[in-house]
Short mmCIF file of C-alpha atoms and ligand atoms in Angstrom, two decimals:
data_model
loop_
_atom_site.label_atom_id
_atom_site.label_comp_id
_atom_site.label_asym_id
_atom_site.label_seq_id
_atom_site.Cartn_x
_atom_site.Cartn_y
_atom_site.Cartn_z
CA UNK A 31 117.60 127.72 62.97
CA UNK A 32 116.20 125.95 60.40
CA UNK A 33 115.75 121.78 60.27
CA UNK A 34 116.47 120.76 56.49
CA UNK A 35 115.72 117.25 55.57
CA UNK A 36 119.01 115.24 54.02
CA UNK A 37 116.61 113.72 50.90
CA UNK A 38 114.94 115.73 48.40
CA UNK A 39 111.32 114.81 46.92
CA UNK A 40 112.78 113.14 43.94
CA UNK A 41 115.26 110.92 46.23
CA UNK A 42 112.55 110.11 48.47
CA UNK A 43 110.06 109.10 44.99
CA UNK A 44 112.67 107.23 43.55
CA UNK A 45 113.15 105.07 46.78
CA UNK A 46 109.80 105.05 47.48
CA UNK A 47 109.22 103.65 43.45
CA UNK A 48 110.96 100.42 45.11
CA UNK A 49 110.01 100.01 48.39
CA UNK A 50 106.95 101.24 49.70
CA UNK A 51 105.70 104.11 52.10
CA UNK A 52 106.41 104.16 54.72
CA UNK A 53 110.10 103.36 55.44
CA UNK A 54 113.21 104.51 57.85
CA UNK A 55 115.93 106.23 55.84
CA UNK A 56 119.58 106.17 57.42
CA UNK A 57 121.98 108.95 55.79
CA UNK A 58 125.71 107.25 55.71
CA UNK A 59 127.11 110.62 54.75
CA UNK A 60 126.07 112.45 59.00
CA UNK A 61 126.22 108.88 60.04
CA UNK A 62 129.86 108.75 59.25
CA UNK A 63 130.82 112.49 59.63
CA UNK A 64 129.68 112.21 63.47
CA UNK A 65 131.29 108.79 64.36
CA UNK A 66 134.79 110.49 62.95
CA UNK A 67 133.85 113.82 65.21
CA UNK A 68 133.11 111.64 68.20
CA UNK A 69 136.35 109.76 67.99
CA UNK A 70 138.29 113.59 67.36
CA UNK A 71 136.65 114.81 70.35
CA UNK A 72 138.15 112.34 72.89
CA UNK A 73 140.89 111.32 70.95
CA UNK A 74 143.31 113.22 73.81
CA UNK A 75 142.16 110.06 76.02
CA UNK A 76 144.32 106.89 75.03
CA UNK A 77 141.52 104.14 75.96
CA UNK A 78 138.35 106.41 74.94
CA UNK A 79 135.40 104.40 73.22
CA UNK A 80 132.12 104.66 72.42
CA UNK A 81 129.95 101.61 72.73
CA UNK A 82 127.06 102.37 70.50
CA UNK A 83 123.54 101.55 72.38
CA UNK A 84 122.27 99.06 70.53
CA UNK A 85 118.67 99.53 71.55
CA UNK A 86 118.94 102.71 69.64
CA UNK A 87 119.17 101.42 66.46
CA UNK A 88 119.62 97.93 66.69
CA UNK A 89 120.80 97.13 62.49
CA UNK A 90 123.61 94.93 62.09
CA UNK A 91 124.44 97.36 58.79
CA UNK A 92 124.37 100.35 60.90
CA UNK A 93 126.32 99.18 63.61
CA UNK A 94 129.15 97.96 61.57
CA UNK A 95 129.49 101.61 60.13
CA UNK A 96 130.39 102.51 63.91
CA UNK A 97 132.32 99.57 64.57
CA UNK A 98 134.84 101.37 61.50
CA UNK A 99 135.34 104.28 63.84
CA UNK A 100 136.10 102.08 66.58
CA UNK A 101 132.69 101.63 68.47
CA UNK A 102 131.41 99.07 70.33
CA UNK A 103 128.48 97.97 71.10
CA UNK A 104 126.43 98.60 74.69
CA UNK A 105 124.09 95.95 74.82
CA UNK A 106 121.28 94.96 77.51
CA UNK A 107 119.33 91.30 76.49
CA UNK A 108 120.14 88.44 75.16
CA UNK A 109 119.29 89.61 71.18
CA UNK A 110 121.43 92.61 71.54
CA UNK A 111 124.25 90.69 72.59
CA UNK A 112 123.72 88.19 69.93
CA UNK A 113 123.45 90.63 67.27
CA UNK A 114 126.91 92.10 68.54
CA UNK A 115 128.51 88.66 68.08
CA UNK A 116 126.68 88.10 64.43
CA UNK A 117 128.59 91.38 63.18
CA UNK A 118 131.89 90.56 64.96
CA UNK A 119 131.86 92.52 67.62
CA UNK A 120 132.70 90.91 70.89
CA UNK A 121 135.17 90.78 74.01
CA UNK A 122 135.95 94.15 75.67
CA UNK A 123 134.35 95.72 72.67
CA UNK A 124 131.01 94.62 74.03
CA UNK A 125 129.59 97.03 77.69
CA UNK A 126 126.92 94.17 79.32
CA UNK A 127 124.98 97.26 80.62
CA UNK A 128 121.71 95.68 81.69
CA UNK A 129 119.65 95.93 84.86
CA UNK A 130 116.95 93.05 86.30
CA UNK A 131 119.45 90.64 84.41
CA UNK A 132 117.99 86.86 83.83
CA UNK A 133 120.94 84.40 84.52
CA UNK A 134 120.95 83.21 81.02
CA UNK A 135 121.80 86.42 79.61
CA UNK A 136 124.42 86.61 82.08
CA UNK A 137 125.75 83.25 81.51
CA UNK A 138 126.13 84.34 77.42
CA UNK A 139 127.33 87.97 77.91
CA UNK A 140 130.64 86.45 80.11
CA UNK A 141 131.13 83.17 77.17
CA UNK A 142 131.35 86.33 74.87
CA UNK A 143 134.33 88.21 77.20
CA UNK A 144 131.69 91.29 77.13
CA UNK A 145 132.65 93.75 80.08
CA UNK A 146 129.74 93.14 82.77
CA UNK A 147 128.23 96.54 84.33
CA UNK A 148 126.52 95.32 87.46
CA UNK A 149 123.22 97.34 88.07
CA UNK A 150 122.80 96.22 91.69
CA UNK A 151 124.78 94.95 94.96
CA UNK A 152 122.73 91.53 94.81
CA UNK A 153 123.87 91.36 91.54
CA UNK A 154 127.50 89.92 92.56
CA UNK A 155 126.03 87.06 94.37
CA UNK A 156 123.34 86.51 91.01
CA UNK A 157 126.21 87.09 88.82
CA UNK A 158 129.09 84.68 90.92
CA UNK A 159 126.34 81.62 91.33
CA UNK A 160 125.18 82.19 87.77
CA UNK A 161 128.91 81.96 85.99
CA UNK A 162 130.81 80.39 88.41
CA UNK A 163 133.47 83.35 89.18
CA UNK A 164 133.96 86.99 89.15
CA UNK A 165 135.45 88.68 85.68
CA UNK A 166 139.17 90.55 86.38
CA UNK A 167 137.48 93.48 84.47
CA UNK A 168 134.15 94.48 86.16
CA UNK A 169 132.03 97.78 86.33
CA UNK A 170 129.39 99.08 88.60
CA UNK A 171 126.33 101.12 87.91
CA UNK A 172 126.28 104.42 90.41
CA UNK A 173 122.95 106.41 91.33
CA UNK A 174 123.50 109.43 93.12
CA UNK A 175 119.60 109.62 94.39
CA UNK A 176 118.08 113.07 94.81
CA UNK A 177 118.01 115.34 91.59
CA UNK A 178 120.28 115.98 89.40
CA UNK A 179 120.63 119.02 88.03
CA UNK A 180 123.33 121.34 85.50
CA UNK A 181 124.36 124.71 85.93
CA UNK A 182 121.79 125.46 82.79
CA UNK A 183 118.65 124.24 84.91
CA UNK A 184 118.47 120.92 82.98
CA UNK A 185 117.88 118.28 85.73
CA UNK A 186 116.34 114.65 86.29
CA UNK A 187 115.56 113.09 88.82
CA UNK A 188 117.95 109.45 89.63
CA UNK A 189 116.64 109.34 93.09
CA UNK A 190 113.44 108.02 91.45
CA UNK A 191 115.45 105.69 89.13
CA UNK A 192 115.73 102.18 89.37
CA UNK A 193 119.15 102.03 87.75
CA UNK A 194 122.51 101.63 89.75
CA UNK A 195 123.23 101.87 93.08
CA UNK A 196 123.82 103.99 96.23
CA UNK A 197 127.53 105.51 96.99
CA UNK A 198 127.56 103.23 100.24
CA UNK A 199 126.82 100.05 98.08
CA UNK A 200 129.07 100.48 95.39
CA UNK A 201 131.90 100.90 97.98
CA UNK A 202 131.08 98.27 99.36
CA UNK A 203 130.75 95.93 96.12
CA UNK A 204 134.01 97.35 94.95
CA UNK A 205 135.83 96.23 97.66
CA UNK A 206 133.60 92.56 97.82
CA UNK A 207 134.86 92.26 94.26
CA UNK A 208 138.19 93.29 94.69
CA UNK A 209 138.00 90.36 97.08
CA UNK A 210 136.55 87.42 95.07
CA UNK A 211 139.45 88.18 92.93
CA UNK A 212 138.48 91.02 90.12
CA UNK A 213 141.46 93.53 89.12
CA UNK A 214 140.35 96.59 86.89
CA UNK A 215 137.11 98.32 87.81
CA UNK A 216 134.46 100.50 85.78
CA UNK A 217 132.51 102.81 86.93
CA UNK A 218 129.20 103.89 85.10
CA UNK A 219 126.06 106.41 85.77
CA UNK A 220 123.44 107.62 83.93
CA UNK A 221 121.50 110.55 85.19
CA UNK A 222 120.30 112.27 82.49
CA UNK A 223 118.17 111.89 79.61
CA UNK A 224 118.51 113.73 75.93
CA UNK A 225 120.52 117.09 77.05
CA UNK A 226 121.16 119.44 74.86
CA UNK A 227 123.72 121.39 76.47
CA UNK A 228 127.46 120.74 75.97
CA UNK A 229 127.93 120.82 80.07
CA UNK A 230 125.88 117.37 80.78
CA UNK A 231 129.39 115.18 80.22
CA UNK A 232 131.55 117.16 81.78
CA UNK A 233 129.35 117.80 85.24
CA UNK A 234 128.77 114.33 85.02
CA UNK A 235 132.81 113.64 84.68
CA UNK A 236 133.45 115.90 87.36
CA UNK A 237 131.16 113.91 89.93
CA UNK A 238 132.24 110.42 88.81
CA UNK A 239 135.75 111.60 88.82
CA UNK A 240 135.61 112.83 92.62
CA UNK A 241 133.35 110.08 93.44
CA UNK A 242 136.30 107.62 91.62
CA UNK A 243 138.94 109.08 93.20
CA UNK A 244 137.53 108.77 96.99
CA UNK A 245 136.90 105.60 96.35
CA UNK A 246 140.63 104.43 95.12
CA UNK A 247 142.08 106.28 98.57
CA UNK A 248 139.02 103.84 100.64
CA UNK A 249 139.24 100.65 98.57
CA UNK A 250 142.86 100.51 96.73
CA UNK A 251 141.17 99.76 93.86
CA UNK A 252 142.63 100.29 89.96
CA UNK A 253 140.10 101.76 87.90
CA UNK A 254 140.40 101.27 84.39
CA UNK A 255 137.77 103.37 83.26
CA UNK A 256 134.94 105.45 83.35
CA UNK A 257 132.02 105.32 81.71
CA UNK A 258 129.82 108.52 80.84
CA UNK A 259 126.85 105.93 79.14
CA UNK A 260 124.20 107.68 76.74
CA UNK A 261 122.01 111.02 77.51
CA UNK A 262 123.55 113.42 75.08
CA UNK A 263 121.07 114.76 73.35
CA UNK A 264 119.95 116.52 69.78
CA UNK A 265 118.26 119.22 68.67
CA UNK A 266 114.13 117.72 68.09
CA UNK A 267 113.46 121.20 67.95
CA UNK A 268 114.31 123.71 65.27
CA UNK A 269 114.90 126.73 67.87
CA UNK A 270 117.61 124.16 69.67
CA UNK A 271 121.01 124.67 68.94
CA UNK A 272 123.09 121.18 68.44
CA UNK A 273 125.54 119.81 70.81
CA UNK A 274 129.12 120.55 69.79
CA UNK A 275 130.95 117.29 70.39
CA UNK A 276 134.22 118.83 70.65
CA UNK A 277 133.22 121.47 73.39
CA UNK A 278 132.13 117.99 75.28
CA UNK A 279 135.13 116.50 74.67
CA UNK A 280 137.36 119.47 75.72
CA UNK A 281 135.36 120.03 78.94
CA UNK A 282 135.49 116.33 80.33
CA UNK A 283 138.58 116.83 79.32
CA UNK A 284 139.50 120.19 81.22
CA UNK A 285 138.26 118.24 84.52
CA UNK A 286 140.05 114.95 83.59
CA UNK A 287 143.38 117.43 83.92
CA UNK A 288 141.90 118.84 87.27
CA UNK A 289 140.57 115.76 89.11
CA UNK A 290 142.50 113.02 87.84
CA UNK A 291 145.34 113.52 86.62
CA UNK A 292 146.60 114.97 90.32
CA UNK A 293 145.22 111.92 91.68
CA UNK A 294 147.58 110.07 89.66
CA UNK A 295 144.51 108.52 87.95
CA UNK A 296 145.63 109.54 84.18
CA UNK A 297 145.88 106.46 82.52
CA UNK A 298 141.69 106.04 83.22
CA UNK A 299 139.95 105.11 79.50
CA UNK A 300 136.59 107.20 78.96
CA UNK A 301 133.49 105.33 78.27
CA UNK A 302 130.61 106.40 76.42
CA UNK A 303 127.05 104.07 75.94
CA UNK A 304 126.03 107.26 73.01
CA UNK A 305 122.50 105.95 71.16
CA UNK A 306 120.74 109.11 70.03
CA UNK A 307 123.98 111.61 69.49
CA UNK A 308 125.22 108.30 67.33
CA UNK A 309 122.33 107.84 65.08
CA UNK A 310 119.43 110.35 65.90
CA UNK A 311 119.84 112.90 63.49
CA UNK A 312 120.55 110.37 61.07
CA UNK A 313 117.37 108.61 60.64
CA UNK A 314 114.21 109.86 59.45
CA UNK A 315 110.68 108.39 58.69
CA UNK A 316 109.41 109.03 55.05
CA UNK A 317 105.71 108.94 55.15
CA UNK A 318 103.00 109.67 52.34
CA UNK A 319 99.54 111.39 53.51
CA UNK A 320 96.97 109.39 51.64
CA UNK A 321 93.89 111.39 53.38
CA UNK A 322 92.34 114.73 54.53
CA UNK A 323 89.70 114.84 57.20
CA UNK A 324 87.60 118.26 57.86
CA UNK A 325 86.30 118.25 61.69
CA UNK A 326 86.92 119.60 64.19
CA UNK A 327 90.61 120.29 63.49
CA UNK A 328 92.16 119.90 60.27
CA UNK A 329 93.81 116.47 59.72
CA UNK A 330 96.43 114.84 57.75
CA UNK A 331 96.51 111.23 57.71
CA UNK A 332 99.56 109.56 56.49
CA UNK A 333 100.49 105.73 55.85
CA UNK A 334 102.93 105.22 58.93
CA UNK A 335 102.12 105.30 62.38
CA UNK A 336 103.17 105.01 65.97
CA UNK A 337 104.24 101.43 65.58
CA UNK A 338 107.13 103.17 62.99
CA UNK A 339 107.57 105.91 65.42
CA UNK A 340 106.38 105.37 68.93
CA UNK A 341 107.91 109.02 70.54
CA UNK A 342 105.20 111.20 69.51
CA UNK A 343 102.62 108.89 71.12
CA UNK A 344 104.59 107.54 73.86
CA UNK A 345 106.34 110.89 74.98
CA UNK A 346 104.51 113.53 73.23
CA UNK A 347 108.01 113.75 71.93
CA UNK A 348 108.40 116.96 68.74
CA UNK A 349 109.39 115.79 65.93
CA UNK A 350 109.92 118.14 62.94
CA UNK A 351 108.17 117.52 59.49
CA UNK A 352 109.64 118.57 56.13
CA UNK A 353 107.03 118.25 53.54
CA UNK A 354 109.36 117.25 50.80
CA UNK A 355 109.12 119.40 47.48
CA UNK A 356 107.22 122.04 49.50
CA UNK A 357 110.81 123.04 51.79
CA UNK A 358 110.03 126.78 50.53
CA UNK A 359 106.01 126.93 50.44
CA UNK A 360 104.52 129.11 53.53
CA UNK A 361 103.80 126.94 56.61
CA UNK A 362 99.92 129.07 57.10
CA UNK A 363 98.12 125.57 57.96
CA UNK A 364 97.42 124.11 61.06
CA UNK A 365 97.14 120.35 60.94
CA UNK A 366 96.98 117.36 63.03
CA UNK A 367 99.11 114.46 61.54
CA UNK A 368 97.99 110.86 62.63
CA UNK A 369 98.27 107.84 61.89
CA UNK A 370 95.95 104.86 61.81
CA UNK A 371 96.10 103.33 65.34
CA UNK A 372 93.07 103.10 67.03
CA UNK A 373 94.62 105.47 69.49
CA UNK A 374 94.00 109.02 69.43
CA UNK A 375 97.52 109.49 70.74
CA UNK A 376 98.81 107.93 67.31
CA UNK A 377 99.54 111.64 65.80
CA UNK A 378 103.04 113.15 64.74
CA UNK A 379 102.40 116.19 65.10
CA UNK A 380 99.41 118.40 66.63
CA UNK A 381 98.37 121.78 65.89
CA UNK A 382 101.61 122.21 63.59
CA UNK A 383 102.03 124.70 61.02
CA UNK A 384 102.63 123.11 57.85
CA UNK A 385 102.35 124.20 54.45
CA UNK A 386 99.12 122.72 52.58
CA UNK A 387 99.37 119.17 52.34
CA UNK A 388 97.59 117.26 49.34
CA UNK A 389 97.10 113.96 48.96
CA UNK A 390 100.39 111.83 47.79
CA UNK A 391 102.62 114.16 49.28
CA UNK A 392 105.53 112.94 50.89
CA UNK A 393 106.33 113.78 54.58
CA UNK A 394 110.15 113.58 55.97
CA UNK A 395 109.87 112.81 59.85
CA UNK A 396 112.93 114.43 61.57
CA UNK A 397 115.38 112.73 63.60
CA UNK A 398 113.66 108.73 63.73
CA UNK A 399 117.78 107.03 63.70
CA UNK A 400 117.35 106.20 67.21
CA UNK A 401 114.59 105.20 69.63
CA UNK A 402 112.82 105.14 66.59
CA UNK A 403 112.22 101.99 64.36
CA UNK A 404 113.57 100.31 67.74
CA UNK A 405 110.52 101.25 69.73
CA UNK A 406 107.87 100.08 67.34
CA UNK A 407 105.18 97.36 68.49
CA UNK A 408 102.45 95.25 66.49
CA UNK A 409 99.49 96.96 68.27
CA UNK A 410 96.38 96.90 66.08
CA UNK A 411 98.16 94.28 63.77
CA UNK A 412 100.28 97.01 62.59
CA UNK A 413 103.43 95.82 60.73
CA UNK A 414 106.99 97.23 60.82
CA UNK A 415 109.14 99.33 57.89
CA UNK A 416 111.74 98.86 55.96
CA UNK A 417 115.00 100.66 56.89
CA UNK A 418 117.23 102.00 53.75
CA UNK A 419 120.93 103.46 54.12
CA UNK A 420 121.20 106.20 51.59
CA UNK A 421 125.10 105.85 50.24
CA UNK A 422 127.26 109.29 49.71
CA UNK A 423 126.51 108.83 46.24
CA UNK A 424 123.31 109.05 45.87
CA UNK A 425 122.57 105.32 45.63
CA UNK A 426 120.56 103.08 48.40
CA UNK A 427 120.02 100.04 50.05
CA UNK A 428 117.56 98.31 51.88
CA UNK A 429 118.82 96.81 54.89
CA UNK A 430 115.76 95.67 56.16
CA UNK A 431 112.68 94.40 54.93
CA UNK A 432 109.20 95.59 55.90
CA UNK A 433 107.39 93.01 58.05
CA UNK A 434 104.65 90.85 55.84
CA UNK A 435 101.65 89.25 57.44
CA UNK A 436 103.61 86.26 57.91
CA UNK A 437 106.10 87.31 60.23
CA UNK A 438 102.90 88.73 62.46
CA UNK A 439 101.42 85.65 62.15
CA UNK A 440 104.87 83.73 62.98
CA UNK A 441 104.46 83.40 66.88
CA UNK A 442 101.53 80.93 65.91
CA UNK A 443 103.31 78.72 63.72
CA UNK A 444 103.26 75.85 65.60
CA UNK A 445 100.06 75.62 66.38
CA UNK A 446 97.25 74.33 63.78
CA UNK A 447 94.57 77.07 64.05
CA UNK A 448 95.71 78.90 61.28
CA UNK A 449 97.26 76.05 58.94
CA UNK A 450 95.05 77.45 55.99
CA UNK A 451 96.25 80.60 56.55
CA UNK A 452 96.88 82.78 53.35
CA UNK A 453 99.42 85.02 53.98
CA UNK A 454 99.39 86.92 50.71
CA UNK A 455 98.09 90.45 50.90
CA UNK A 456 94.85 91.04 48.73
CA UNK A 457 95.93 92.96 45.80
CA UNK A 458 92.68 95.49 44.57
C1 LIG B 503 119.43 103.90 76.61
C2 LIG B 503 120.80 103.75 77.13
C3 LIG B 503 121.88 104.39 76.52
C4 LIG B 503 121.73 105.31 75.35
O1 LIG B 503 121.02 106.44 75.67
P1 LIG B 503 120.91 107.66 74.63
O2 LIG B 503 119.95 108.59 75.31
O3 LIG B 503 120.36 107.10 73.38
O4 LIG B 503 122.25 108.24 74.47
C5 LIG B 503 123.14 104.16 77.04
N1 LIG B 503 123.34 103.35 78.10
C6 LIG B 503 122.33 102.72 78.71
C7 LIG B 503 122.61 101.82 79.85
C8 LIG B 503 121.02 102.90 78.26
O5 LIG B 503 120.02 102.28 78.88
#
């Protein structure tokens, strides 16, 4: 299969006429299509939503597209949660899914009704001193330990996790919260990371489902819902072949008929915490190479690096490169794309086949809409992008600005060793 980029050259040079390389483009169009899938796909489940991982791609502009199709948000600190409540989105429609939890964020996350998934047993103590009472509605965070693996050999290993906790403790926490007064319970895991295989939900279901189902018959306790968080994956790869939503949503829903249903458990909502499915595919990073470098290894060094894209570095993550206007050209080079960290892990791409590159060509960076712009950091005084949302027609908008100097410098603003400072760029 073949990975075609969702901007042409001339899109990309128009955009890039008004705001400079390099910068995240969102495309509304897939963005839009896949929310309205998603919702299809589970739509035979009455309470099914998705609460959108904020961490993934945490724009307000973005979100609210979701939020149309009925997402949420699933939010972990204290700025996700207020970005939730700046766009509207609050209450129930908020998942609280954090772990190592500060009291404060705690404290704000039950002012703003947000469901609470409690990562840990100590955590009902933390959470009952901290707000003064236990929420009716309440979730815990399960880790089955040991490694978890699919029928397709994709595995991970939660036993060496820190989320969630053992089947012993959340029995037990179910039935101290049942106690201290809460009424409809949650149950959440997340075991696996990016699969692309359309049997990760439903072998996940099928365990929470048994696991739910026990514990109703040992505690008494009326589970509302279930919640199959994030881990569905995309396609980084060109010889991948994409998840098919509604194959995901037909199998959870094959052992949602089997497991639950008998157990007179049907009126359970499904829960999903999606980031990457949501918004991966969505994103990319347009980059310009502005230098060649002969060593070696043949090089390619372009005007973004890892702080606009950390996976690469971070992960040695693949990401696939369209060089835009050369789509056709044969890819008979082997280059080394970097960027300018002082890091030799800062590349995009090593020993890829590419077609030639010149100078002022324009690269498209596959798949950046989540874990991508979110991840960046300031190392070596590097700044952050823009982000644009390319419209169906054709037209754009920036809905973020590129850091400036200033904003770097921000942190030291009340301080008086750089009062002179000039935070203009130096034009040549
Ligand atoms: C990161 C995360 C997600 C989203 O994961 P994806 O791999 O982007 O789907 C969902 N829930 C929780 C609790 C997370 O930490």
């Amino acid at each position: 299969m073949s990975k075609k980029a969702f901007l042409t050259k001339e899109k990309a040079e128009e955009i890039a006429a008004q705001i400079p390389t390099p910068f995240h483009v969102y495309d509304e169009k897939g963005i839009r299509e896949n929310a309205k899938a998603v919702k299809e796909a589970f739509s035979w489940n009455k309470g099914f939503k998705e609460y959108f991982a904020v961490k993934a791609t945490p724009n307000p502009y973005l979100i609210k597209i979701l939020n149309e199709y009925g997402c949420g948000t699933d939010c972990s600190s204290m700025a996700e949660l207020m970005l939730s409540q700046a766009i509207g989105i609050t209450g129930e429609d908020i998942m609280f899914s954090s772990n190592d939890t500060p009291a404060e964020e705690f404290r704000y996350a039950d002012e703003l009704g947000a469901i609470i998934n409690l990562d840990d047993f100590t955590h009902i103590e933390f959470l009952e001193k901290t707000i003064g009472h236990i929420p009716e509605t309440i979730s815990c965070r399960f880790n089955p330990g040991g490694v978890y693996q699919i029928s397709n050999g994709i595995m991970d290993n939660p036993g060496d996790a820190k989320y969630g906790m053992t089947r012993d403790q959340i029995v037990e926490a179910y039935k101290i919260l049942a106690q201290k007064g809460a009424k409809n319970f949650g149950i959440h895991a997340f075991l696996v990371s990016n699969t692309v295989t359309n049997d990760y939900y439903p072998a996940l279901a099928k365990t929470l489902f048994e696991l739910v189902v026990e514990i109703q018959k040992e505690t008494g306790c009326h589970f509302k819902f279930i919640n199959l968080s994030g881990g569905v994956g995309i396609p980084y790869e060109p010889t991948q072949t994409a998840n098919d939503i509604y194959a995901i949503g037909e199998g959870v829903h094959k052992v949602y008929d089997e497991i639950l249903v008998p157990a007179g458990m049907g009126d359970v909502a499904i829960y999903t915490e999606m980031g990457r499915f949501m918004m991966g595919p969505y994103g990319a990073l347009v980059t310009r190479a502005i230098h060649e470098k002969h060593t070696y290894k043949e090089y390619v060094g372009v005007d973004a690096c890892a702080t606009n894209l950390m996976r690469p570095a971070m992960y040695g993550s693949y990401h696939h490169i369209t060089v835009l206007g050369k789509e056709d050209a044969p890819c008979d080079k082997l280059y080394d794309v970097t960027g300018s960290l002082c890091e030799n892990n800062d590349k995009f791409a090593i020993d890829r086949k590419l077609p030639e590159i010149e100078k002022g060509d324009l690269l498209f960076i596959h798949d950046t809409g989540a874990h991508g712009y979110a991840m960046g950091y300031n190392y070596n005084g590097r700044l952050k992008s823009a982000e644009v949302l390319l419209h169906e027609d054709g037209s754009f908008d920036m809905i973020r600005r590129a850091e400036t100097p200033k904003d770097y410098f921000a942190t030291f603003d009340c301080f008086d060793i750089l009062k002179d400072m000039n935070y203009n760029v130096p034009k040549n």
